């Protein structure tokens, strides 16, 4: 398993957002040294993020949550509405249930705490740009515990036309596995996993990864 970027790919255009210059500037500098990442802007608040994306093009925003003027949750929500092609990866010190659910509900594609190392952040940026979701282990465990503790909503039955493989993929998503781990477990490629997920989401009306986890738990698959 390699952390190197695929050959021949253009650099990913990234915006780093954090209200603390002591965090924002070194992080932007370190990421900019990565071969396939080009940090095109650094913003001190959500308003600056929106301006940077409008000036674009941008592929991924690395977003802090607690910022002045416009916080990371609202900035993520506005980006999801106006620029759904831009992936948001949250990087924050906060891993409480409310922050996690609010960020994922607003459309964030990844959620990392600031304990994450450079390689973890780079991996999450690449995954988000490829349409995958990445949650660090602490966040993933909290999300699963929170969803399992909630009462099952009615009307969450799975459609009858799901294939056995699609149910298997949903089960693994419900266990918190990322696409790469699912591919390794099923002995298929990540591209094949993405195809199964796209079909599964379309058939079941699943909105995103967090919704898939909820549906897996509600169906007794996780």
mmCIF file of C-alpha atoms in Angstrom:
data_model
loop_
_atom_site.group_PDB
_atom_site.id
_atom_site.type_symbol
_atom_site.label_atom_id
_atom_site.label_comp_id
_atom_site.label_asym_id
_atom_site.label_seq_id
_atom_site.Cartn_x
_atom_site.Cartn_y
_atom_site.Cartn_z
ATOM 1 C CA UNK A 1 0.000 0.000 0.000
ATOM 2 C CA UNK A 2 1.594 3.291 -1.073
ATOM 3 C CA UNK A 3 1.144 6.910 -0.112
ATOM 4 C CA UNK A 4 2.536 8.135 -3.425
ATOM 5 C CA UNK A 5 0.178 9.960 -5.830
ATOM 6 C CA UNK A 6 -0.828 8.269 -9.076
ATOM 7 C CA UNK A 7 1.512 9.075 -11.948
ATOM 8 C CA UNK A 8 0.364 11.703 -14.415
ATOM 9 C CA UNK A 9 -2.224 13.323 -12.142
ATOM 10 C CA UNK A 10 -2.402 17.108 -11.809
ATOM 11 C CA UNK A 11 -1.889 18.636 -8.369
ATOM 12 C CA UNK A 12 -4.964 18.913 -6.165
ATOM 13 C CA UNK A 13 -5.867 22.542 -5.527
ATOM 14 C CA UNK A 14 -6.330 22.956 -1.778
ATOM 15 C CA UNK A 15 -7.482 25.769 0.504
ATOM 16 C CA UNK A 16 -6.360 25.637 4.152
ATOM 17 C CA UNK A 17 -8.711 27.353 6.621
ATOM 18 C CA UNK A 18 -7.837 27.989 10.275
ATOM 19 C CA UNK A 19 -8.207 31.139 12.351
ATOM 20 C CA UNK A 20 -4.828 30.594 14.037
ATOM 21 C CA UNK A 21 -1.949 31.755 11.865
ATOM 22 C CA UNK A 22 0.424 29.560 13.898
ATOM 23 C CA UNK A 23 -1.547 26.524 12.647
ATOM 24 C CA UNK A 24 -2.643 27.726 9.225
ATOM 25 C CA UNK A 25 0.660 28.912 7.803
ATOM 26 C CA UNK A 26 2.898 25.949 8.743
ATOM 27 C CA UNK A 27 0.210 23.484 7.655
ATOM 28 C CA UNK A 28 -0.188 25.219 4.294
ATOM 29 C CA UNK A 29 3.593 25.268 3.823
ATOM 30 C CA UNK A 30 4.004 21.574 4.652
ATOM 31 C CA UNK A 31 1.126 20.482 2.409
ATOM 32 C CA UNK A 32 2.455 22.618 -0.436
ATOM 33 C CA UNK A 33 5.624 20.519 -0.394
ATOM 34 C CA UNK A 34 3.578 17.410 -1.256
ATOM 35 C CA UNK A 35 4.036 16.501 -4.908
ATOM 36 C CA UNK A 36 0.370 16.302 -5.861
ATOM 37 C CA UNK A 37 -0.975 19.124 -3.664
ATOM 38 C CA UNK A 38 -0.985 22.819 -4.554
ATOM 39 C CA UNK A 39 -2.171 25.070 -1.697
ATOM 40 C CA UNK A 40 -3.858 27.876 -3.632
ATOM 41 C CA UNK A 41 -5.069 29.883 -0.615
ATOM 42 C CA UNK A 42 -5.055 30.052 3.167
ATOM 43 C CA UNK A 43 -8.062 31.567 4.937
ATOM 44 C CA UNK A 44 -8.613 32.766 8.502
ATOM 45 C CA UNK A 45 -12.391 32.229 8.488
ATOM 46 C CA UNK A 46 -15.248 30.748 6.503
ATOM 47 C CA UNK A 47 -15.841 33.942 4.572
ATOM 48 C CA UNK A 48 -12.272 33.801 3.303
ATOM 49 C CA UNK A 49 -12.859 30.193 2.229
ATOM 50 C CA UNK A 50 -15.889 31.171 0.166
ATOM 51 C CA UNK A 51 -13.911 33.984 -1.473
ATOM 52 C CA UNK A 52 -11.041 31.616 -2.292
ATOM 53 C CA UNK A 53 -13.380 29.040 -3.824
ATOM 54 C CA UNK A 54 -15.179 31.725 -5.840
ATOM 55 C CA UNK A 55 -11.805 32.817 -7.218
ATOM 56 C CA UNK A 56 -11.070 29.100 -7.859
ATOM 57 C CA UNK A 57 -10.715 26.550 -9.107
ATOM 58 C CA UNK A 58 -10.453 24.550 -5.872
ATOM 59 C CA UNK A 59 -10.666 20.783 -5.323
ATOM 60 C CA UNK A 60 -10.512 20.404 -1.524
ATOM 61 C CA UNK A 61 -10.904 22.680 1.497
ATOM 62 C CA UNK A 62 -9.175 21.668 4.724
ATOM 63 C CA UNK A 63 -11.596 23.300 7.169
ATOM 64 C CA UNK A 64 -11.315 24.235 10.834
ATOM 65 C CA UNK A 65 -14.687 24.399 12.637
ATOM 66 C CA UNK A 66 -14.428 27.179 15.206
ATOM 67 C CA UNK A 67 -13.588 30.356 13.272
ATOM 68 C CA UNK A 68 -14.803 33.966 13.531
ATOM 69 C CA UNK A 69 -17.011 35.797 11.001
ATOM 70 C CA UNK A 70 -18.276 32.544 9.449
ATOM 71 C CA UNK A 71 -17.650 29.221 11.172
ATOM 72 C CA UNK A 72 -16.614 25.996 9.467
ATOM 73 C CA UNK A 73 -20.043 24.346 9.685
ATOM 74 C CA UNK A 74 -21.856 27.180 7.910
ATOM 75 C CA UNK A 75 -19.044 27.590 5.395
ATOM 76 C CA UNK A 76 -19.256 23.850 4.621
ATOM 77 C CA UNK A 77 -23.019 24.082 4.201
ATOM 78 C CA UNK A 78 -22.715 27.004 1.780
ATOM 79 C CA UNK A 79 -19.995 25.251 -0.189
ATOM 80 C CA UNK A 80 -22.101 22.085 -0.454
ATOM 81 C CA UNK A 81 -24.980 24.123 -1.861
ATOM 82 C CA UNK A 82 -23.062 26.410 -4.203
ATOM 83 C CA UNK A 83 -19.986 24.310 -5.065
ATOM 84 C CA UNK A 84 -20.784 20.618 -4.562
ATOM 85 C CA UNK A 85 -17.724 19.714 -6.624
ATOM 86 C CA UNK A 86 -15.469 21.061 -3.848
ATOM 87 C CA UNK A 87 -14.740 18.478 -1.136
ATOM 88 C CA UNK A 88 -14.453 19.573 2.491
ATOM 89 C CA UNK A 89 -12.231 17.785 4.994
ATOM 90 C CA UNK A 90 -12.641 19.005 8.567
ATOM 91 C CA UNK A 91 -9.466 19.330 10.632
ATOM 92 C CA UNK A 92 -10.307 20.379 14.176
ATOM 93 C CA UNK A 93 -9.542 19.867 17.843
ATOM 94 C CA UNK A 94 -13.220 19.075 18.487
ATOM 95 C CA UNK A 95 -14.448 15.472 18.282
ATOM 96 C CA UNK A 96 -17.728 15.802 20.197
ATOM 97 C CA UNK A 97 -20.911 14.254 18.801
ATOM 98 C CA UNK A 98 -22.562 17.566 17.939
ATOM 99 C CA UNK A 99 -19.567 18.825 15.954
ATOM 100 C CA UNK A 100 -19.135 15.562 14.056
ATOM 101 C CA UNK A 101 -22.798 15.222 13.119
ATOM 102 C CA UNK A 102 -23.134 18.901 12.240
ATOM 103 C CA UNK A 103 -20.087 18.816 9.966
ATOM 104 C CA UNK A 104 -21.097 15.613 8.186
ATOM 105 C CA UNK A 105 -24.676 16.845 7.919
ATOM 106 C CA UNK A 106 -23.425 20.067 6.323
ATOM 107 C CA UNK A 107 -21.643 18.011 3.668
ATOM 108 C CA UNK A 108 -18.096 17.444 4.917
ATOM 109 C CA UNK A 109 -16.484 14.471 3.208
ATOM 110 C CA UNK A 110 -13.878 13.846 5.858
ATOM 111 C CA UNK A 111 -13.313 14.575 9.537
ATOM 112 C CA UNK A 112 -9.931 14.528 11.231
ATOM 113 C CA UNK A 113 -8.737 15.763 14.594
ATOM 114 C CA UNK A 114 -5.586 17.816 14.895
ATOM 115 C CA UNK A 115 -3.837 14.752 16.281
ATOM 116 C CA UNK A 116 -3.697 13.546 12.661
ATOM 117 C CA UNK A 117 -0.239 13.371 11.120
ATOM 118 C CA UNK A 118 0.772 14.857 7.783
ATOM 119 C CA UNK A 119 0.375 11.548 5.963
ATOM 120 C CA UNK A 120 -3.128 11.118 7.390
ATOM 121 C CA UNK A 121 -4.098 14.603 6.219
ATOM 122 C CA UNK A 122 -2.633 14.063 2.756
ATOM 123 C CA UNK A 123 -4.427 10.706 2.491
ATOM 124 C CA UNK A 124 -7.721 12.327 3.503
ATOM 125 C CA UNK A 125 -7.311 15.126 0.954
ATOM 126 C CA UNK A 126 -6.651 12.631 -1.834
ATOM 127 C CA UNK A 127 -9.575 10.447 -0.773
ATOM 128 C CA UNK A 128 -11.980 13.400 -0.563
ATOM 129 C CA UNK A 129 -10.941 14.606 -4.006
ATOM 130 C CA UNK A 130 -11.711 11.087 -5.306
ATOM 131 C CA UNK A 131 -15.206 11.193 -3.781
ATOM 132 C CA UNK A 132 -14.429 9.042 -0.747
ATOM 133 C CA UNK A 133 -15.091 9.757 2.903
ATOM 134 C CA UNK A 134 -12.377 9.560 5.557
ATOM 135 C CA UNK A 135 -13.008 9.657 9.299
ATOM 136 C CA UNK A 136 -10.212 9.187 11.803
ATOM 137 C CA UNK A 137 -10.645 6.290 14.211
ATOM 138 C CA UNK A 138 -11.781 8.369 17.203
ATOM 139 C CA UNK A 139 -14.380 10.196 15.106
ATOM 140 C CA UNK A 140 -15.546 6.987 13.459
ATOM 141 C CA UNK A 141 -16.025 5.232 16.791
ATOM 142 C CA UNK A 142 -17.961 8.158 18.270
ATOM 143 C CA UNK A 143 -20.186 8.418 15.198
ATOM 144 C CA UNK A 144 -21.034 4.730 15.242
ATOM 145 C CA UNK A 145 -21.742 4.786 18.989
ATOM 146 C CA UNK A 146 -23.999 7.808 18.612
ATOM 147 C CA UNK A 147 -25.959 6.353 15.717
ATOM 148 C CA UNK A 148 -26.411 2.998 17.448
ATOM 149 C CA UNK A 149 -27.721 4.749 20.562
ATOM 150 C CA UNK A 150 -30.426 6.550 18.629
ATOM 151 C CA UNK A 151 -33.871 5.006 18.090
ATOM 152 C CA UNK A 152 -34.355 3.458 14.667
ATOM 153 C CA UNK A 153 -36.418 5.615 12.370
ATOM 154 C CA UNK A 154 -39.370 4.097 10.590
ATOM 155 C CA UNK A 155 -39.392 3.622 6.838
ATOM 156 C CA UNK A 156 -35.723 2.713 6.700
ATOM 157 C CA UNK A 157 -36.147 -0.686 5.078
ATOM 158 C CA UNK A 158 -33.714 -1.486 2.304
ATOM 159 C CA UNK A 159 -35.030 -1.975 -1.232
ATOM 160 C CA UNK A 160 -35.581 -5.581 -2.296
ATOM 161 C CA UNK A 161 -33.477 -5.222 -5.442
ATOM 162 C CA UNK A 162 -30.174 -4.735 -3.615
ATOM 163 C CA UNK A 163 -27.724 -7.406 -4.701
ATOM 164 C CA UNK A 164 -25.974 -9.575 -2.084
ATOM 165 C CA UNK A 165 -22.734 -7.732 -2.855
ATOM 166 C CA UNK A 166 -24.390 -4.339 -2.330
ATOM 167 C CA UNK A 167 -25.711 -5.513 1.037
ATOM 168 C CA UNK A 168 -22.243 -6.739 1.906
ATOM 169 C CA UNK A 169 -20.753 -3.364 0.998
ATOM 170 C CA UNK A 170 -23.388 -1.570 3.093
ATOM 171 C CA UNK A 171 -22.560 -3.839 6.037
ATOM 172 C CA UNK A 172 -18.878 -2.920 5.787
ATOM 173 C CA UNK A 173 -19.674 0.784 5.483
ATOM 174 C CA UNK A 174 -21.797 0.389 8.605
ATOM 175 C CA UNK A 175 -18.748 -1.050 10.368
ATOM 176 C CA UNK A 176 -16.886 2.138 9.516
ATOM 177 C CA UNK A 177 -14.535 0.744 6.863
ATOM 178 C CA UNK A 178 -13.220 3.110 4.162
ATOM 179 C CA UNK A 179 -13.333 2.102 0.499
ATOM 180 C CA UNK A 180 -9.763 0.789 0.450
ATOM 181 C CA UNK A 181 -10.385 -1.526 3.401
ATOM 182 C CA UNK A 182 -13.649 -2.723 1.838
ATOM 183 C CA UNK A 183 -11.814 -3.495 -1.401
ATOM 184 C CA UNK A 184 -9.152 -5.463 0.450
ATOM 185 C CA UNK A 185 -11.754 -7.397 2.448
ATOM 186 C CA UNK A 186 -13.762 -8.304 -0.673
ATOM 187 C CA UNK A 187 -10.679 -8.900 -2.873
ATOM 188 C CA UNK A 188 -11.836 -6.378 -5.460
ATOM 189 C CA UNK A 189 -10.554 -3.014 -6.688
ATOM 190 C CA UNK A 190 -11.483 0.322 -5.140
ATOM 191 C CA UNK A 191 -13.114 1.239 -8.461
ATOM 192 C CA UNK A 192 -15.392 -1.788 -8.131
ATOM 193 C CA UNK A 193 -16.275 -0.791 -4.568
ATOM 194 C CA UNK A 194 -17.132 2.732 -5.752
ATOM 195 C CA UNK A 195 -19.411 1.259 -8.429
ATOM 196 C CA UNK A 196 -21.222 -0.860 -5.829
ATOM 197 C CA UNK A 197 -21.570 2.166 -3.545
ATOM 198 C CA UNK A 198 -22.946 4.353 -6.337
ATOM 199 C CA UNK A 199 -25.513 1.683 -7.232
ATOM 200 C CA UNK A 200 -26.377 1.123 -3.567
ATOM 201 C CA UNK A 201 -26.847 4.834 -2.870
ATOM 202 C CA UNK A 202 -29.025 5.283 -5.971
ATOM 203 C CA UNK A 203 -31.263 2.282 -5.212
ATOM 204 C CA UNK A 204 -31.679 3.023 -1.498
ATOM 205 C CA UNK A 205 -31.841 6.801 -1.741
ATOM 206 C CA UNK A 206 -28.796 7.156 0.504
ATOM 207 C CA UNK A 207 -27.416 10.688 0.610
ATOM 208 C CA UNK A 208 -23.890 10.238 1.929
ATOM 209 C CA UNK A 209 -21.574 8.037 3.987
ATOM 210 C CA UNK A 210 -23.096 9.034 7.327
ATOM 211 C CA UNK A 211 -26.568 8.250 5.989
ATOM 212 C CA UNK A 212 -25.282 4.864 4.794
ATOM 213 C CA UNK A 213 -24.062 4.080 8.320
ATOM 214 C CA UNK A 214 -27.466 5.027 9.725
ATOM 215 C CA UNK A 215 -29.257 2.823 7.192
ATOM 216 C CA UNK A 216 -26.946 -0.132 7.877
ATOM 217 C CA UNK A 217 -27.613 0.144 11.614
ATOM 218 C CA UNK A 218 -31.369 0.559 11.079
ATOM 219 C CA UNK A 219 -31.402 -2.559 8.878
ATOM 220 C CA UNK A 220 -29.492 -4.566 11.481
ATOM 221 C CA UNK A 221 -26.438 -4.927 9.276
ATOM 222 C CA UNK A 222 -23.988 -3.148 11.591
#
